[in-house]
Amino acid sequence: MAPPPGNLTCAEAAERVFEWLDGELEEEMATRVGTHLETCAHCYPMLRFEQGFREAVTRAAGGIGGAPSELESRILKALDAEGEVGSTGST
Amino acid sequence: MSNEQISTASFTQEAVPELDAVYRYALRLSGAPDEAEDLAQETFLRAFRSWDSYTPGTRIRGWLFTICRNLFFRSRERAGRREEIMAEATEEDPRQVSREAVVFMASRDRDPEGAFWDQVIDAEILRAVDGLPPEFREAVVLSDLEGLPYGEIGQILGVPVGTVKSRVFRGRRLLQEQLYDYAVEAGILSADSTGMRRRARGGER
């Protein structure tokens, strides 16, 4: 019998799907998990499902936007005040 | 240039560009834009005062997040909300949240590859993230919203990488369950005709 793709069982590959998607696996294991998930007919739909979920969350995160524009100037002003206090103290 | 000027310049160059990320993180922690602004500002002031203790070249975002997080929890404690926070934190025992792809198993007969994720609106995803128990919310925010690696998340939260993984994975499963319910209610995903409870374990692995 041919070894399973990536030489991993479906369970072994599936339990690493998040680490694989997050790029947290060592190179050799990442290659094996990737090979398995992308070529195993049983696991591929699960991979697509997790990728779809991850992309949706990333998309939502991208829509949050940044700090209000006046916040940066407020902070810079506060830092300036701190800096002046600092230099007065040291001279 | 004096030392103070140099340190102000390097701080402005290295730390201030992280403002958007710090603000977003503060917003997820506090849930209120006003509080998030104050929290972000206080974070940068604290960071500036301890700029000497920052090791150049290390990940500055994680360093700022740590400061932000400490400030947030301290302000909540001052406001006498410690008990509330603790009670909230123990509401859901992490060990009872499955690491298995329960939603995938429950929906694959109707949507084998999870195409419905595309239809779930951003606001609903963020609402679901905000509704997670705190332990999971923090892990999911840092991992999925901010894209930090497990190691850095561990440093921010003060927990080992194994704990980070466990919280991220279980947090995502909880999130999937929340969003699955929404998808069915919103008609994005047809209702489970088999009547199988979504939390029910089952199916071959």
Short mmCIF file of C-alpha atoms in Angstrom, two decimals:
data_model
loop_
_atom_site.label_atom_id
_atom_site.label_comp_id
_atom_site.label_asym_id
_atom_site.label_seq_id
_atom_site.Cartn_x
_atom_site.Cartn_y
_atom_site.Cartn_z
CA MET A 1 0.00 0.00 0.00
CA ALA A 2 1.32 3.43 -0.92
CA PRO A 3 2.13 5.68 2.07
CA PRO A 4 -0.41 8.45 2.70
CA PRO A 5 0.36 11.87 1.22
CA GLY A 6 3.16 13.60 3.07
CA ASN A 7 3.60 10.36 4.98
CA LEU A 8 1.02 11.56 7.50
CA THR A 9 -2.34 10.12 8.41
CA CYS A 10 -5.39 12.34 7.91
CA ALA A 11 -5.64 12.85 11.66
CA GLU A 12 -1.97 13.84 11.93
CA ALA A 13 -2.32 16.36 9.11
CA ALA A 14 -5.67 17.72 10.32
CA GLU A 15 -4.46 18.44 13.83
CA ARG A 16 -1.73 20.66 12.36
CA VAL A 17 -3.92 22.63 9.97
CA PHE A 18 -3.92 25.85 12.03
CA GLU A 19 -0.19 25.72 12.66
CA TRP A 20 0.33 25.15 8.96
CA LEU A 21 -1.91 28.07 7.98
CA ASP A 22 -0.19 30.26 10.58
CA GLY A 23 3.26 29.38 9.23
CA GLU A 24 4.29 28.02 12.61
CA LEU A 25 5.59 24.59 11.55
CA GLU A 26 9.21 23.70 10.92
CA GLU A 27 10.04 23.56 7.25
CA GLU A 28 10.11 19.79 6.87
CA MET A 29 6.82 19.25 8.70
CA ALA A 30 5.24 22.20 6.90
CA THR A 31 6.05 20.59 3.56
CA ARG A 32 4.61 17.24 4.63
CA VAL A 33 1.42 18.76 6.07
CA GLY A 34 1.00 20.95 2.99
CA THR A 35 1.47 17.99 0.68
CA HIS A 36 -1.08 15.99 2.60
CA LEU A 37 -3.76 18.68 2.94
CA GLU A 38 -3.51 19.79 -0.67
CA THR A 39 -3.51 16.34 -2.25
CA CYS A 40 -5.69 14.23 0.05
CA ALA A 41 -9.25 14.02 -1.25
CA HIS A 42 -10.57 13.56 2.27
CA CYS A 43 -8.69 16.50 3.83
CA TYR A 44 -8.79 19.05 1.03
CA PRO A 45 -12.36 20.29 1.72
CA MET A 46 -11.40 20.78 5.38
CA LEU A 47 -8.39 22.81 4.31
CA ARG A 48 -10.62 24.98 2.08
CA PHE A 49 -13.04 25.44 4.96
CA GLU A 50 -10.30 26.61 7.34
CA GLN A 51 -8.75 28.85 4.69
CA GLY A 52 -12.14 30.43 4.01
CA PHE A 53 -12.65 31.05 7.72
CA ARG A 54 -9.19 32.54 8.13
CA GLU A 55 -9.59 34.81 5.11
CA ALA A 56 -12.95 36.03 6.40
CA VAL A 57 -11.43 36.97 9.76
CA THR A 58 -8.45 38.66 8.11
CA ARG A 59 -10.81 40.60 5.86
CA ALA A 60 -12.84 41.74 8.87
CA ALA A 61 -9.66 42.79 10.67
CA GLY A 62 -8.57 44.82 7.66
CA GLY A 63 -11.80 46.80 7.86
CA ILE A 64 -11.24 48.01 11.41
CA GLY A 65 -9.18 50.96 10.24
CA GLY A 66 -6.57 52.84 12.19
CA ALA A 67 -6.44 55.50 14.84
CA PRO A 68 -8.37 58.74 14.34
CA SER A 69 -6.13 61.26 12.60
CA GLU A 70 -6.02 63.73 15.47
CA LEU A 71 -4.78 61.08 17.89
CA GLU A 72 -1.28 61.05 16.44
CA SER A 73 -0.86 64.81 16.80
CA ARG A 74 -2.27 64.61 20.31
CA ILE A 75 0.30 61.97 21.23
CA LEU A 76 3.17 63.81 19.55
CA LYS A 77 2.26 66.93 21.49
CA ALA A 78 2.20 64.95 24.73
CA LEU A 79 5.59 63.44 23.88
CA ASP A 80 7.00 66.88 23.21
CA ALA A 81 5.88 68.01 26.63
CA GLU A 82 7.52 64.93 28.17
CA GLY A 83 10.73 65.59 26.23
CA GLU A 84 10.90 69.15 27.53
CA VAL A 85 10.40 67.98 31.07
CA GLY A 86 13.21 65.47 30.51
CA SER A 87 15.73 67.97 29.15
CA THR A 88 14.93 70.54 31.80
CA GLY A 89 15.58 67.92 34.43
CA SER A 90 18.98 66.94 33.06
CA THR A 91 20.50 70.37 32.49
CA MET B 1 21.79 66.82 19.48
CA SER B 2 21.19 65.94 23.12
CA ASN B 3 20.43 62.42 24.26
CA GLU B 4 16.85 63.42 24.87
CA GLN B 5 16.51 64.67 21.33
CA ILE B 6 18.02 61.48 19.96
CA SER B 7 15.68 59.35 22.01
CA THR B 8 12.68 61.43 20.98
CA ALA B 9 13.69 61.12 17.35
CA SER B 10 14.20 57.35 17.49
CA PHE B 11 10.95 56.90 19.39
CA THR B 12 9.06 58.96 16.86
CA GLN B 13 10.61 56.97 14.05
CA GLU B 14 10.20 53.48 15.47
CA ALA B 15 7.27 53.50 17.86
CA VAL B 16 4.83 56.08 16.55
CA PRO B 17 4.26 54.27 13.21
CA GLU B 18 2.70 51.48 15.31
CA LEU B 19 -0.08 53.80 16.43
CA ASP B 20 -2.76 52.23 14.22
CA ALA B 21 -1.97 48.75 15.50
CA VAL B 22 -1.90 49.89 19.13
CA TYR B 23 -5.17 51.76 18.71
CA ARG B 24 -6.86 48.73 17.12
CA TYR B 25 -5.61 46.54 19.95
CA ALA B 26 -6.77 49.07 22.55
CA LEU B 27 -10.15 49.20 20.84
CA ARG B 28 -10.58 45.44 21.02
CA LEU B 29 -9.49 45.42 24.68
CA SER B 30 -11.75 48.23 25.81
CA GLY B 31 -14.58 48.04 23.31
CA ALA B 32 -14.99 51.83 23.34
CA PRO B 33 -13.34 54.29 20.92
CA ASP B 34 -12.89 57.03 23.55
CA GLU B 35 -11.26 54.70 26.02
CA ALA B 36 -9.14 53.21 23.23
CA GLU B 37 -7.77 56.64 22.34
CA ASP B 38 -6.82 57.39 25.93
CA LEU B 39 -5.35 53.93 26.32
CA ALA B 40 -3.29 54.32 23.16
CA GLN B 41 -2.03 57.71 24.24
CA GLU B 42 -1.11 56.46 27.70
CA THR B 43 0.64 53.49 26.09
CA PHE B 44 2.88 55.75 24.03
CA LEU B 45 3.68 57.98 27.01
CA ARG B 46 4.64 54.98 29.12
CA ALA B 47 6.61 53.51 26.26
CA PHE B 48 8.45 56.78 25.78
CA ARG B 49 9.38 56.95 29.45
CA SER B 50 10.82 53.45 29.32
CA TRP B 51 12.28 53.76 25.83
CA ASP B 52 15.71 53.00 27.35
CA SER B 53 14.52 49.52 28.28
CA TYR B 54 13.46 48.69 24.75
CA THR B 55 16.01 46.58 22.87
CA PRO B 56 16.39 48.03 19.37
CA GLY B 57 15.68 45.53 16.64
CA THR B 58 13.26 43.43 18.69
CA ARG B 59 9.59 43.38 17.78
CA ILE B 60 8.29 46.74 18.83
CA ARG B 61 4.64 45.94 18.28
CA GLY B 62 4.65 43.19 20.89
CA TRP B 63 6.44 45.48 23.34
CA LEU B 64 3.82 48.20 22.89
CA PHE B 65 0.97 45.70 23.15
CA THR B 66 2.37 44.45 26.45
CA ILE B 67 2.39 47.97 27.84
CA CYS B 68 -1.11 48.62 26.51
CA ARG B 69 -2.45 45.42 28.01
CA ASN B 70 -0.94 46.10 31.43
CA LEU B 71 -2.40 49.60 31.46
CA PHE B 72 -5.79 48.30 30.48
CA PHE B 73 -5.97 45.71 33.23
CA ARG B 74 -4.64 48.14 35.80
CA SER B 75 -7.29 50.70 34.90
CA ARG B 76 -9.99 48.07 35.16
CA GLU B 77 -8.73 47.00 38.55
CA ARG B 78 -8.73 50.59 39.72
CA ALA B 79 -12.30 50.90 38.57
CA GLY B 80 -13.10 48.02 40.89
CA ARG B 81 -13.89 45.67 38.10
CA ARG B 82 -11.38 43.01 39.04
CA GLU B 83 -14.03 40.59 40.31
CA GLU B 84 -16.08 41.18 37.24
CA ILE B 85 -13.14 40.46 34.97
CA MET B 86 -12.19 37.35 36.86
CA ALA B 87 -15.76 36.08 36.88
CA GLU B 88 -15.98 36.65 33.17
CA ALA B 89 -12.67 34.90 32.61
CA THR B 90 -13.73 31.73 34.37
CA GLU B 91 -17.12 31.59 32.73
CA GLU B 92 -16.07 29.08 30.14
CA ASP B 93 -13.61 26.38 31.00
CA PRO B 94 -11.08 26.18 28.14
CA ARG B 95 -10.89 22.43 28.50
CA GLN B 96 -14.52 22.13 27.57
CA VAL B 97 -14.09 23.80 24.22
CA SER B 98 -13.43 21.33 21.49
CA ARG B 99 -10.35 21.58 19.34
CA GLU B 100 -12.14 19.61 16.66
CA ALA B 101 -13.62 21.14 13.56
CA VAL B 102 -17.17 20.76 14.80
CA VAL B 103 -18.65 23.33 12.45
CA PHE B 104 -16.90 21.86 9.46
CA MET B 105 -18.34 18.48 10.28
CA ALA B 106 -21.81 19.91 10.86
CA SER B 107 -21.92 21.94 7.62
CA ARG B 108 -20.03 19.87 5.09
CA ASP B 109 -23.12 18.08 3.82
CA ARG B 110 -24.55 21.46 2.74
CA ASP B 111 -21.37 23.41 2.00
CA PRO B 112 -18.42 21.02 1.68
CA GLU B 113 -15.65 23.64 1.44
CA GLY B 114 -17.05 26.39 3.65
CA ALA B 115 -18.00 28.75 0.82
CA PHE B 116 -20.37 30.49 3.25
CA TRP B 117 -17.44 32.22 5.00
CA ASP B 118 -17.27 34.64 2.08
CA GLN B 119 -20.80 35.84 2.85
CA VAL B 120 -20.31 36.48 6.56
CA ILE B 121 -20.12 40.24 7.02
CA ASP B 122 -17.17 41.90 8.76
CA ALA B 123 -19.24 43.47 11.52
CA GLU B 124 -20.63 40.08 12.49
CA ILE B 125 -17.15 38.57 12.66
CA LEU B 126 -15.88 41.38 14.89
CA ARG B 127 -18.95 41.13 17.09
CA ALA B 128 -18.33 37.41 17.50
CA VAL B 129 -14.66 38.04 18.37
CA ASP B 130 -15.68 40.61 20.98
CA GLY B 131 -18.12 38.11 22.44
CA LEU B 132 -15.52 35.42 23.06
CA PRO B 133 -14.50 34.67 26.65
CA PRO B 134 -11.50 36.96 27.47
CA GLU B 135 -8.79 34.29 27.37
CA PHE B 136 -9.79 33.20 23.90
CA ARG B 137 -10.55 36.70 22.70
CA GLU B 138 -7.05 37.91 23.52
CA ALA B 139 -5.42 35.01 21.74
CA VAL B 140 -7.63 35.34 18.66
CA VAL B 141 -7.21 39.11 18.48
CA LEU B 142 -3.41 38.91 18.63
CA SER B 143 -3.22 35.98 16.25
CA ASP B 144 -5.96 36.56 13.70
CA LEU B 145 -6.58 40.29 13.84
CA GLU B 146 -3.00 41.41 14.42
CA GLY B 147 -1.21 38.48 12.80
CA LEU B 148 1.39 37.99 15.53
CA PRO B 149 3.33 34.71 15.77
CA TYR B 150 2.59 32.35 18.70
CA GLY B 151 5.91 33.12 20.39
CA GLU B 152 5.23 36.83 20.54
CA ILE B 153 1.67 36.28 21.76
CA GLY B 154 3.09 34.13 24.55
CA GLN B 155 5.37 36.98 25.60
CA ILE B 156 2.53 39.48 25.66
CA LEU B 157 0.19 37.22 27.59
CA GLY B 158 2.92 35.78 29.80
CA VAL B 159 2.06 32.18 28.97
CA PRO B 160 3.95 29.32 27.24
CA VAL B 161 3.58 28.78 23.50
CA GLY B 162 1.61 25.57 24.13
CA THR B 163 -1.01 27.60 25.99
CA VAL B 164 -1.13 30.15 23.19
CA LYS B 165 -1.81 27.40 20.65
CA SER B 166 -4.52 25.90 22.79
CA ARG B 167 -6.25 29.27 23.24
CA VAL B 168 -5.92 30.26 19.59
CA PHE B 169 -7.24 26.92 18.33
CA ARG B 170 -10.14 26.72 20.78
CA GLY B 171 -10.91 30.40 20.33
CA ARG B 172 -11.23 29.85 16.60
CA ARG B 173 -13.52 26.88 17.13
CA LEU B 174 -15.77 28.96 19.39
CA LEU B 175 -15.75 31.74 16.83
CA GLN B 176 -16.72 29.29 14.11
CA GLU B 177 -19.65 28.07 16.20
CA GLN B 178 -20.88 31.63 16.76
CA LEU B 179 -20.61 32.45 13.10
CA TYR B 180 -22.22 29.20 12.06
CA ASP B 181 -25.30 30.12 14.10
CA TYR B 182 -25.32 33.55 12.49
CA ALA B 183 -24.91 32.07 9.00
CA VAL B 184 -27.90 29.78 9.52
CA GLU B 185 -30.04 32.55 11.01
CA ALA B 186 -29.10 34.94 8.21
CA GLY B 187 -29.94 32.32 5.62
CA ILE B 188 -26.38 32.20 4.28
CA LEU B 189 -26.28 28.55 5.16
CA SER B 190 -29.39 26.38 4.98
CA ALA B 191 -30.61 25.03 8.28
CA ASP B 192 -29.35 21.71 9.45
CA SER B 193 -32.03 19.44 7.97
CA THR B 194 -30.74 16.35 9.71
CA GLY B 195 -31.54 17.95 13.06
CA MET B 196 -28.13 16.94 14.24
CA ARG B 197 -27.03 19.22 17.05
CA ARG B 198 -24.07 21.23 15.91
CA ARG B 199 -22.15 20.59 19.07
CA ALA B 200 -22.64 16.89 18.74
CA ARG B 201 -19.36 15.19 18.10
CA GLY B 202 -19.30 12.69 15.34
CA GLY B 203 -18.24 11.84 11.87
CA GLU B 204 -15.07 10.05 10.93
CA ARG B 205 -11.83 11.86 11.44
#
